[in-house]
Amino acid sequence: MAKKEKNFSRRDFLKTSGIATGALIGGGLIGGLIGSNVSGNSGAGTASPAPGTANQGQMSVRGLQFFKNDVEFQVLSQAAERIFPEDDLGPGAIGLGVPYFIDQQLAGAYGENSKEYMQGPFFEGESTQGYQSRLKRNEMFRQGLILMQTEAQRRFNKDFVELDGGQMDEILTAFQEDELEMKGVSSLFFFRLFRMAVLEGAYADPIYGGNQNMDGWRMKGFPGHQASYINQIESEEFAEIEPKSIGNMNH
């Protein structure tokens, strides 16, 4: 069967913001409250869901490990969905469980930087030097999400989850263009870290909490972890193989 042609321009935000080929920094993943305190009102947690949240309620039964309430988690979810949106080729970040993947990673060694040297002195590093911040990744993520909410209030007088797609993109692009001030880290560094986390959640093995139903792999035609390719190795035609996770290799 011939390999199907796919429209890889599906990620409009990646294409139009010019970050599709941007450097990814901060290390791989595998290895305060937003709301009333930030927006100045107690209604942030009851905002109407933004487009793309239809299956969020169903997914919420999985529970959270790092985030303490649904408000900050919804900001994370909607920002991730803008970077990896759902379209006719498959689910976006929310449908793939990416927000839960990030939540789990921030609660663990990745978010705590527990396997990295985190002592001073701290200086602003060059782009080739990798992670240089005094902040742990989970501190960086929380600060970035608070700033997304703050910018939504300042620019549009709305909570981030109430914004339309273009307004969310404006704020995310401000991070990508390094136009916003963050403490202990540049907004560009945080944006790249966040974008990388979203992509890793979409394509990592499902045992880590993302890539739900292996749909990220299916969209790429990636077979996952196959025990053997003995039945396909001699074929001259493209073979479509049902993907397998590490979790079901023994099944």
Short mmCIF file of C-alpha atoms in Angstrom, two decimals:
data_model
loop_
_atom_site.label_atom_id
_atom_site.label_comp_id
_atom_site.label_asym_id
_atom_site.label_seq_id
_atom_site.Cartn_x
_atom_site.Cartn_y
_atom_site.Cartn_z
CA MET A 1 0.00 0.00 0.00
CA ALA A 2 1.43 3.35 -0.98
CA LYS A 3 2.14 5.80 1.81
CA LYS A 4 -0.68 8.34 2.10
CA GLU A 5 0.12 11.99 1.48
CA LYS A 6 -0.51 14.11 4.56
CA ASN A 7 -0.93 17.84 4.97
CA PHE A 8 1.76 18.75 7.48
CA SER A 9 0.77 22.42 7.46
CA ARG A 10 -1.98 21.47 9.93
CA ARG A 11 -0.28 23.26 12.83
CA ASP A 12 -1.14 26.81 11.83
CA PHE A 13 0.30 28.40 14.93
CA LEU A 14 3.69 26.75 14.43
CA LYS A 15 3.77 27.85 10.81
CA THR A 16 2.61 31.44 11.18
CA SER A 17 4.67 32.25 14.26
CA GLY A 18 7.91 31.09 12.66
CA ILE A 19 8.82 28.69 15.46
CA ALA A 20 8.51 25.41 13.61
CA THR A 21 12.28 25.35 13.13
CA GLY A 22 13.15 27.11 16.38
CA ALA A 23 15.82 25.65 18.64
CA LEU A 24 14.57 23.40 21.42
CA ILE A 25 16.40 23.94 24.68
CA GLY A 26 16.13 22.94 28.29
CA GLY A 27 16.51 19.16 28.14
CA GLY A 28 14.08 16.39 27.33
CA LEU A 29 11.14 15.53 29.50
CA ILE A 30 11.65 11.80 29.63
CA GLY A 31 14.63 11.11 31.84
CA GLY A 32 1.18 29.72 43.14
CA LEU A 33 -2.42 29.74 41.71
CA ILE A 34 -3.84 31.33 38.58
CA GLY A 35 -7.30 32.80 38.92
CA SER A 36 -8.51 35.07 41.68
CA ASN A 37 -4.99 35.84 42.90
CA VAL A 38 -3.89 36.93 39.44
CA SER A 39 -6.94 38.32 37.71
CA GLY A 40 -8.26 40.14 40.74
CA ASN A 41 -11.64 38.43 40.74
CA SER A 42 -13.05 35.19 41.98
CA GLY A 43 -14.81 34.33 38.76
CA ALA A 44 -11.76 33.08 36.89
CA GLY A 45 -12.39 29.51 37.86
CA THR A 46 -15.92 29.60 36.49
CA ALA A 47 -15.14 31.03 33.08
CA SER A 48 -16.91 29.55 30.11
CA PRO A 49 -14.80 26.87 28.46
CA ALA A 50 -12.87 27.96 25.40
CA PRO A 51 -13.10 26.07 22.12
CA GLY A 52 -11.31 22.75 22.28
CA THR A 53 -12.32 21.89 25.85
CA ALA A 54 -15.13 19.49 24.96
CA ASN A 55 -13.31 16.42 26.22
CA GLN A 56 -11.54 18.14 29.13
CA GLY A 57 -14.21 17.16 31.65
CA GLN A 58 -13.96 13.52 30.70
CA MET A 59 -10.18 13.61 31.04
CA SER A 60 -10.24 15.36 34.43
CA VAL A 61 -11.00 12.07 36.17
CA ARG A 62 -7.31 11.22 35.74
CA GLY A 63 -6.42 13.66 38.51
CA LEU A 64 -3.56 16.11 38.85
CA GLN A 65 -0.16 15.63 40.46
CA PHE A 66 1.47 19.07 40.28
CA PHE A 67 -1.28 21.60 39.60
CA LYS A 68 -3.50 22.32 42.57
CA ASN A 69 -6.68 23.45 40.85
CA ASP A 70 -8.47 23.21 37.55
CA VAL A 71 -8.07 26.92 36.73
CA GLU A 72 -4.31 26.89 36.21
CA PHE A 73 -4.58 23.50 34.52
CA GLN A 74 -7.09 24.92 32.02
CA VAL A 75 -4.68 27.75 31.11
CA LEU A 76 -2.00 25.13 30.47
CA SER A 77 -4.44 23.04 28.44
CA GLN A 78 -5.63 25.87 26.20
CA ALA A 79 -2.11 27.15 25.56
CA ALA A 80 -0.98 23.62 24.66
CA GLU A 81 -3.95 23.23 22.32
CA ARG A 82 -2.97 26.40 20.44
CA ILE A 83 0.50 24.99 19.86
CA PHE A 84 -0.80 21.55 18.85
CA PRO A 85 -4.42 22.05 17.75
CA GLU A 86 -7.01 19.46 16.82
CA ASP A 87 -7.96 19.30 13.14
CA ASP A 88 -9.33 16.90 10.55
CA LEU A 89 -6.17 14.77 10.70
CA GLY A 90 -6.42 13.99 14.37
CA PRO A 91 -6.64 15.20 17.98
CA GLY A 92 -4.76 18.12 19.43
CA ALA A 93 -2.88 18.45 22.70
CA ILE A 94 -5.99 18.11 24.86
CA GLY A 95 -7.27 15.03 23.04
CA LEU A 96 -3.81 13.45 23.29
CA GLY A 97 -3.64 14.02 27.05
CA VAL A 98 -0.64 16.34 26.74
CA PRO A 99 -1.66 18.56 29.70
CA TYR A 100 -1.64 15.50 31.96
CA PHE A 101 1.74 14.46 30.59
CA ILE A 102 3.15 17.88 31.48
CA ASP A 103 1.48 17.82 34.90
CA GLN A 104 3.10 14.47 35.70
CA GLN A 105 6.51 15.59 34.46
CA LEU A 106 6.41 18.81 36.52
CA ALA A 107 5.61 16.77 39.64
CA GLY A 108 8.63 14.54 39.10
CA ALA A 109 12.38 14.71 38.51
CA TYR A 110 12.00 16.83 35.38
CA GLY A 111 10.00 19.56 37.12
CA GLU A 112 12.18 19.49 40.23
CA ASN A 113 15.48 19.43 38.26
CA SER A 114 16.44 16.78 40.78
CA LYS A 115 19.06 15.15 38.55
CA GLU A 116 20.80 18.39 37.57
CA TYR A 117 23.31 20.72 39.19
CA MET A 118 21.31 23.72 40.42
CA GLN A 119 23.80 25.63 42.56
CA GLY A 120 25.24 29.09 41.84
CA PRO A 121 26.76 31.17 40.51
CA PHE A 122 23.98 32.00 38.07
CA PHE A 123 24.71 34.06 34.96
CA GLU A 124 22.78 34.61 31.79
CA GLY A 125 24.10 31.95 29.43
CA GLU A 126 24.58 31.84 25.72
CA SER A 127 21.99 30.11 23.52
CA THR A 128 24.38 27.16 23.11
CA GLN A 129 24.75 26.60 26.85
CA GLY A 130 21.37 25.08 27.57
CA TYR A 131 19.62 25.34 30.93
CA GLN A 132 21.11 28.21 32.99
CA SER A 133 18.24 29.38 35.20
CA ARG A 134 18.16 29.26 38.99
CA LEU A 135 14.47 28.31 38.69
CA LYS A 136 13.23 24.77 38.71
CA ARG A 137 11.16 23.90 35.64
CA ASN A 138 7.94 23.64 37.59
CA GLU A 139 8.57 27.13 39.04
CA MET A 140 9.22 28.39 35.53
CA PHE A 141 6.02 26.83 34.19
CA ARG A 142 3.89 28.26 36.97
CA GLN A 143 5.33 31.74 36.45
CA GLY A 144 4.74 31.48 32.70
CA LEU A 145 1.13 30.40 33.12
CA ILE A 146 0.47 33.21 35.59
CA LEU A 147 1.90 35.64 33.05
CA MET A 148 -0.39 34.24 30.33
CA GLN A 149 -3.36 34.97 32.57
CA THR A 150 -2.04 38.42 33.47
CA GLU A 151 -1.51 39.31 29.81
CA ALA A 152 -5.02 38.14 28.94
CA GLN A 153 -6.43 40.45 31.61
CA ARG A 154 -4.22 43.37 30.60
CA ARG A 155 -4.77 43.12 26.83
CA PHE A 156 -8.35 41.87 26.59
CA ASN A 157 -9.86 42.14 30.08
CA LYS A 158 -10.65 38.42 29.98
CA ASP A 159 -9.32 35.22 31.47
CA PHE A 160 -6.95 33.35 29.17
CA VAL A 161 -9.41 30.49 28.67
CA GLU A 162 -12.07 32.97 27.46
CA LEU A 163 -9.91 34.34 24.63
CA ASP A 164 -10.43 33.41 21.02
CA GLY A 165 -7.66 31.63 19.14
CA GLY A 166 -6.16 34.74 17.63
CA GLN A 167 -5.93 36.45 21.02
CA MET A 168 -4.24 33.42 22.57
CA ASP A 169 -1.80 33.37 19.67
CA GLU A 170 -0.98 37.03 20.25
CA ILE A 171 0.05 36.29 23.83
CA LEU A 172 1.97 33.14 22.94
CA THR A 173 3.76 34.98 20.15
CA ALA A 174 4.76 37.69 22.64
CA PHE A 175 6.50 34.95 24.63
CA GLN A 176 8.14 33.60 21.47
CA GLU A 177 9.33 37.08 20.47
CA ASP A 178 10.82 37.56 23.96
CA GLU A 179 8.67 40.65 24.53
CA LEU A 180 7.57 39.78 28.07
CA GLU A 181 9.49 40.10 31.31
CA MET A 182 9.95 37.03 33.49
CA LYS A 183 12.06 36.61 36.62
CA GLY A 184 14.99 34.24 36.42
CA VAL A 185 14.32 33.27 32.83
CA SER A 186 13.52 34.89 29.49
CA SER A 187 10.04 34.51 28.05
CA LEU A 188 11.61 33.01 24.91
CA PHE A 189 13.36 30.33 26.95
CA PHE A 190 10.10 29.48 28.71
CA PHE A 191 8.19 29.39 25.43
CA ARG A 192 10.66 26.97 23.86
CA LEU A 193 10.56 24.80 26.97
CA PHE A 194 6.76 24.82 26.92
CA ARG A 195 6.57 24.07 23.19
CA MET A 196 9.01 21.20 23.57
CA ALA A 197 6.96 19.78 26.46
CA VAL A 198 3.82 19.88 24.30
CA LEU A 199 5.51 18.07 21.40
CA GLU A 200 7.04 15.45 23.67
CA GLY A 201 3.68 14.85 25.29
CA ALA A 202 2.12 14.34 21.86
CA TYR A 203 4.72 11.84 20.69
CA ALA A 204 6.16 10.15 23.81
CA ASP A 205 5.19 6.61 24.70
CA PRO A 206 1.71 6.59 26.29
CA ILE A 207 3.12 5.14 29.52
CA TYR A 208 4.23 8.70 30.35
CA GLY A 209 0.66 10.02 30.27
CA GLY A 210 0.40 11.65 26.84
CA ASN A 211 -0.03 10.40 23.26
CA GLN A 212 -3.41 9.01 24.29
CA ASN A 213 -4.49 5.94 22.33
CA MET A 214 -1.16 6.33 20.45
CA ASP A 215 -2.93 8.79 18.16
CA GLY A 216 0.16 10.99 17.94
CA TRP A 217 2.05 8.06 16.47
CA ARG A 218 -0.84 7.16 14.19
CA MET A 219 -0.84 10.63 12.66
CA LYS A 220 2.86 10.19 11.85
CA GLY A 221 2.60 6.55 10.78
CA PHE A 222 5.08 5.65 13.54
CA PRO A 223 4.85 1.99 14.65
CA GLY A 224 6.00 2.50 18.22
CA HIS A 225 7.76 -0.41 19.89
CA GLN A 226 7.40 -3.50 17.74
CA ALA A 227 8.92 -6.78 18.88
CA SER A 228 9.93 -7.61 15.31
CA TYR A 229 9.58 -6.47 11.70
CA ILE A 230 10.23 -9.91 10.25
CA ASN A 231 6.93 -9.93 8.35
CA GLN A 232 7.59 -6.56 6.70
CA ILE A 233 11.35 -6.39 6.24
CA GLU A 234 11.39 -7.99 2.80
CA SER A 235 8.48 -5.99 1.45
CA GLU A 236 9.20 -3.29 -1.11
CA GLU A 237 5.93 -1.52 -0.38
CA PHE A 238 5.19 0.84 2.46
CA ALA A 239 3.67 -1.07 5.37
CA GLU A 240 1.14 0.47 7.72
CA ILE A 241 1.70 -1.09 11.14
CA GLU A 242 -0.58 -0.79 14.15
CA PRO A 243 1.57 0.96 16.80
CA LYS A 244 2.47 -0.64 20.10
CA SER A 245 3.41 0.96 23.39
CA ILE A 246 6.04 -0.31 25.81
CA GLY A 247 3.11 -1.02 28.08
CA ASN A 248 1.57 -3.59 25.74
CA MET A 249 4.71 -5.22 24.32
CA ASN A 250 4.08 -8.36 26.34
CA HIS A 251 0.44 -8.64 25.22
#
